[in-house]
Structures are given as structure tokens and as C-alpha cells.
Coordinates of C-alpha atoms in Angstrom, one line a residue:
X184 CA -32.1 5.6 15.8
X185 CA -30.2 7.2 13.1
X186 CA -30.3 4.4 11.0
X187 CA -33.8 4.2 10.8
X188 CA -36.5 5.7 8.1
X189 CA -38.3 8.4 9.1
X190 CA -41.0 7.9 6.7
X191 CA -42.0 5.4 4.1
X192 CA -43.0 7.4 2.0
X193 CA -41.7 6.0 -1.9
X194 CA -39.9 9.7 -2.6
X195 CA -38.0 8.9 0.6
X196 CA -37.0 5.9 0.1
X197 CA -35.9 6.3 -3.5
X198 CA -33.7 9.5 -2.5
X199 CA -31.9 8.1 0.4
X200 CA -31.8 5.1 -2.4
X201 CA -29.9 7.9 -4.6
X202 CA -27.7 9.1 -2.0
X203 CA -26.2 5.9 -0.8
X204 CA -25.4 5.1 -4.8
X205 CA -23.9 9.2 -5.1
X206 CA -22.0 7.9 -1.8
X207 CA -20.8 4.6 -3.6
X208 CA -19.8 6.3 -6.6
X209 CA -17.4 9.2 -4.5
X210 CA -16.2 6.2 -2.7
X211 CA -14.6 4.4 -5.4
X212 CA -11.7 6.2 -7.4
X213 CA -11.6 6.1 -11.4
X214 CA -9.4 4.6 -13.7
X215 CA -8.2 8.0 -14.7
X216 CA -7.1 9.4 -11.4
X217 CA -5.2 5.9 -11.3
X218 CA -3.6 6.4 -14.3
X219 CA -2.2 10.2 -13.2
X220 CA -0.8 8.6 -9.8
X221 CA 1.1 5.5 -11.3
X222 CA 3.3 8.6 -13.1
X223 CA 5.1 8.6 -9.4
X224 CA 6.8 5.8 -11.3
X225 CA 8.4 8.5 -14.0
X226 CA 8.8 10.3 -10.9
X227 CA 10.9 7.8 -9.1
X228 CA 12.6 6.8 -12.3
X229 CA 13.8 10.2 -13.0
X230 CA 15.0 10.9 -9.4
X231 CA 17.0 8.0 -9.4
X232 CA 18.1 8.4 -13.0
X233 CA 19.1 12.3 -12.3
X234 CA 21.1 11.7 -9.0
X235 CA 22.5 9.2 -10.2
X236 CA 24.1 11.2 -12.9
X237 CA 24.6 14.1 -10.1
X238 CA 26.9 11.7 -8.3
X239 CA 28.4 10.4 -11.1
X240 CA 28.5 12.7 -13.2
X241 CA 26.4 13.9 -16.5
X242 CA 29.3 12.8 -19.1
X243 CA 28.3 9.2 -17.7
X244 CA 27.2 6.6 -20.5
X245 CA 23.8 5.9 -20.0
X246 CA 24.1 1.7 -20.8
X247 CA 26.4 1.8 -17.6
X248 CA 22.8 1.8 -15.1
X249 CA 20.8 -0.5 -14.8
X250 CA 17.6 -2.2 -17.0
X251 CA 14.9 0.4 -17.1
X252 CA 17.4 3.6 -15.8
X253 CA 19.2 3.8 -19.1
X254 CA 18.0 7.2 -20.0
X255 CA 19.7 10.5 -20.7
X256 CA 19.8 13.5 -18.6
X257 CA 17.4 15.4 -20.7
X258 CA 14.9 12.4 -21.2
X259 CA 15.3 11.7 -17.4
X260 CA 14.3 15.2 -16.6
X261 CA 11.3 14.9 -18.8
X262 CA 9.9 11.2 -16.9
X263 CA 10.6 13.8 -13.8
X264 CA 8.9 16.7 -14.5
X265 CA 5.9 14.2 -15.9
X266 CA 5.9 12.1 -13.1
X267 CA 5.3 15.1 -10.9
X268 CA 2.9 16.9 -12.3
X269 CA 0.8 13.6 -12.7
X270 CA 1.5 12.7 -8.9
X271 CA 0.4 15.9 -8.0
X272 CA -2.7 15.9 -9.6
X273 CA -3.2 12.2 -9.0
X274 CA -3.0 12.0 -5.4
X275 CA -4.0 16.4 -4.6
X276 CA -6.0 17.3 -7.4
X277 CA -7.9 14.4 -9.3
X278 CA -10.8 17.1 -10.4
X279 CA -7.7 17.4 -13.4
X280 CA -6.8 13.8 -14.4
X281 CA -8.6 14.1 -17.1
X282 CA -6.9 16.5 -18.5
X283 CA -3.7 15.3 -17.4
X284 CA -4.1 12.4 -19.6
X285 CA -4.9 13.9 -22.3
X286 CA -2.3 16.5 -22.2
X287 CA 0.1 13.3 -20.9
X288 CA -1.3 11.3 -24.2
X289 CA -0.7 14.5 -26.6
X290 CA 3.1 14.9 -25.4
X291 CA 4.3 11.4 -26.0
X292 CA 2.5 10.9 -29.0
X293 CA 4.6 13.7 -30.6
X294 CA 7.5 12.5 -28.2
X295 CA 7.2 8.9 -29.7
X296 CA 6.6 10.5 -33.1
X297 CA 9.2 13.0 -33.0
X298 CA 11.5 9.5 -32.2
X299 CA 10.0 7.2 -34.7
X300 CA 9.7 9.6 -38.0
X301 CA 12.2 12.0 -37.4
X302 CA 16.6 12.6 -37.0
X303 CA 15.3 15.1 -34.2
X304 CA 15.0 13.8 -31.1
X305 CA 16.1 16.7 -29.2
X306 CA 19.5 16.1 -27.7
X307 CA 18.6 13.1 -26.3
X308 CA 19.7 9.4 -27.4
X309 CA 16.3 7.2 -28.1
X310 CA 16.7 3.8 -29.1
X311 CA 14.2 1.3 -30.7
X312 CA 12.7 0.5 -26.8
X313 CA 12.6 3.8 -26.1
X314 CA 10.2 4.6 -28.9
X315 CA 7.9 1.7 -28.5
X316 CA 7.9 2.7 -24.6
X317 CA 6.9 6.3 -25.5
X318 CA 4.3 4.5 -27.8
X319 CA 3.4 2.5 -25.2
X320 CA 2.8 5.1 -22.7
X321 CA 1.3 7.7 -25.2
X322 CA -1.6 5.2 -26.4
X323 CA -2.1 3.9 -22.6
X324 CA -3.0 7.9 -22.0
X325 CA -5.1 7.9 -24.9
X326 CA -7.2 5.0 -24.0
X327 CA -7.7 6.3 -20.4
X328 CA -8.4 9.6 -21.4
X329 CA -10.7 8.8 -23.7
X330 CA -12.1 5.9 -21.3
X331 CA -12.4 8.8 -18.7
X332 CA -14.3 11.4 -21.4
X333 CA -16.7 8.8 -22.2
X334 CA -17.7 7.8 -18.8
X335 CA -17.8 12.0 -18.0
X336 CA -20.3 12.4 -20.7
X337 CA -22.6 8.9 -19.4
X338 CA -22.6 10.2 -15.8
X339 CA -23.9 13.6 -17.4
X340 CA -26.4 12.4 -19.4
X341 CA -27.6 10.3 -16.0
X342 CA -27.6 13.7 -14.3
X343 CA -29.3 15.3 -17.0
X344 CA -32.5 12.3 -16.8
X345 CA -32.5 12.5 -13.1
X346 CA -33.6 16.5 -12.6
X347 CA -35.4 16.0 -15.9
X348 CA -37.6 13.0 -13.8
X349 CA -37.5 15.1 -10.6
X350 CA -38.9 18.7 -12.2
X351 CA -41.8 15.7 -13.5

């Protein structure tokens, strides 16, 4: 049967031992590739933020949508463009999460800064909740990129004292 050893032999049993936990750990998907897909929520946002100012019409006050859709053009183009990229690399291409995030946790850190610190908030109209969202968002990406960098350098090191143990 294909399901039973061929040998038992201690090297064979410990690498198919190995494989099954390689196996286990491809199965599962990390935090960080999470992270990058829940930005099809930006995604969303801004779609429904943006055509709902194409319908009508971009001289529309932005208090007169909904809890959570209150956002200008410019800022709802931004949650859009965002919310792609980190769909697309979240759900096509989650060898870059990592970097997503940390590019994602750079660009509303000055965003949230830029908010906070500054009269420059580049055309757009952030409020008090939209700065403490931009917070929000920019320290989540920092504490799951950094999360994911950690864990990238363990499973290395693992790597490293596994051929180290096998050329023994």
C-alpha cells in the first residue's frame, strides 16, 4: 500500500516525520498573508465610496453617507488603490505580504502623521476618527509585519540547524 513504510529504518522515519510537518506548515496560511487580504475591505470601501460619489456627484458632502463611507474622493481613492494592491497580493501573490505590510505600515504612519502634526493633509478633510483610524491601521501593519519578520527569521534559523544536523 501507499500508505505503508517501506523501511524502518530511523532516517526514514524521521524524514517522512519532516515532510508531513513541511506539509502542515504550507497547509496553514500566516497571519501576514491574512492581514494583506482583509485590505479587500479598503477595497470594497472605496468602491462603494467612489461610485457613490460617481452617481452623485463629487461636490457631494461627505457626512451625507453613511457610518464608515464618510470619506473624501481623494481619501477614498487611496483605501482603493490600498485595498487592491493588498488583495492582490493577499489572495495571488502571498510570497509579498510581507512586504506589503510593511510598505502598508510605512504609508499610514506618515498618513496618520501627516493628519495628526501637520495643516497638510493633502486635499482631503481628516477628522479626529479619521486619524486615530489611520493610527489604528498603521500600528496593526506594524505589528504584523514585524510579527511576520520575526517568525521569517525563526523558520530560518530552523532551516539553517536542520542541513547543519543532516551534513552531520
Amino acid at each position: 500500500m501507499a500508505g505503508e513504510r517501506q523501511s524502518d529504518d530511523p532516517k526514514d522515519i524521521e524524514d517522512e516525520e519532516e515532510a508531513i510537518e513541511e506539509s502542515i506548515e504550507v497547509a496553514g496560511v500566516p497571519l501576514v498573508v491574512w492581514a494583506a487580504r482583509l485590505s479587500l475591505f479598503l477595497l470594497i470601501q472605496g468602491i462603494i465610496v467612489l461610485g457613490s460619489y460617481a452617481y452623485y456627484g463629487f461636490a457631494t458632502d461627505p457626512s451625507h453617507f453613511g457610518p464608515g463611507f464618510r470619506l473624501d474622493p481623494i481619501h477614498a481613492a487611496v483605501n482603493f488603490v490600498w485595498g487592491l494592491a493588498g488583495s492582490v497580493i493577499g489572495f495571488f501573490m502571498p510570497r509579498l505580504s510581507i512586504s506589503f505590510m510593511l510598505a502598508f505600515a510605512i504609508f499610514f504612519t506618515l498618513f496618520a502623521g501627516f493628519g495628526t502634526f501637520t495643516a497638510d493633509h493633502f486635499g482631503m478633510k481628516l477628522d479626529a476618527t479619521d486619524n486615530l483610524l489611520n493610527w489604528a491601521l498603521a500600528l496593526a501593519g506594524w505589528g504584523v509585519g514585524i510579527y511576520a519578520l520575526w517568525q521569517g527569521c525563526l523558520h530560518e534559523e530552523e532551516e539553517e540547524e536542520r542541513e547543519e544536523q543532516k551534513q552531520d
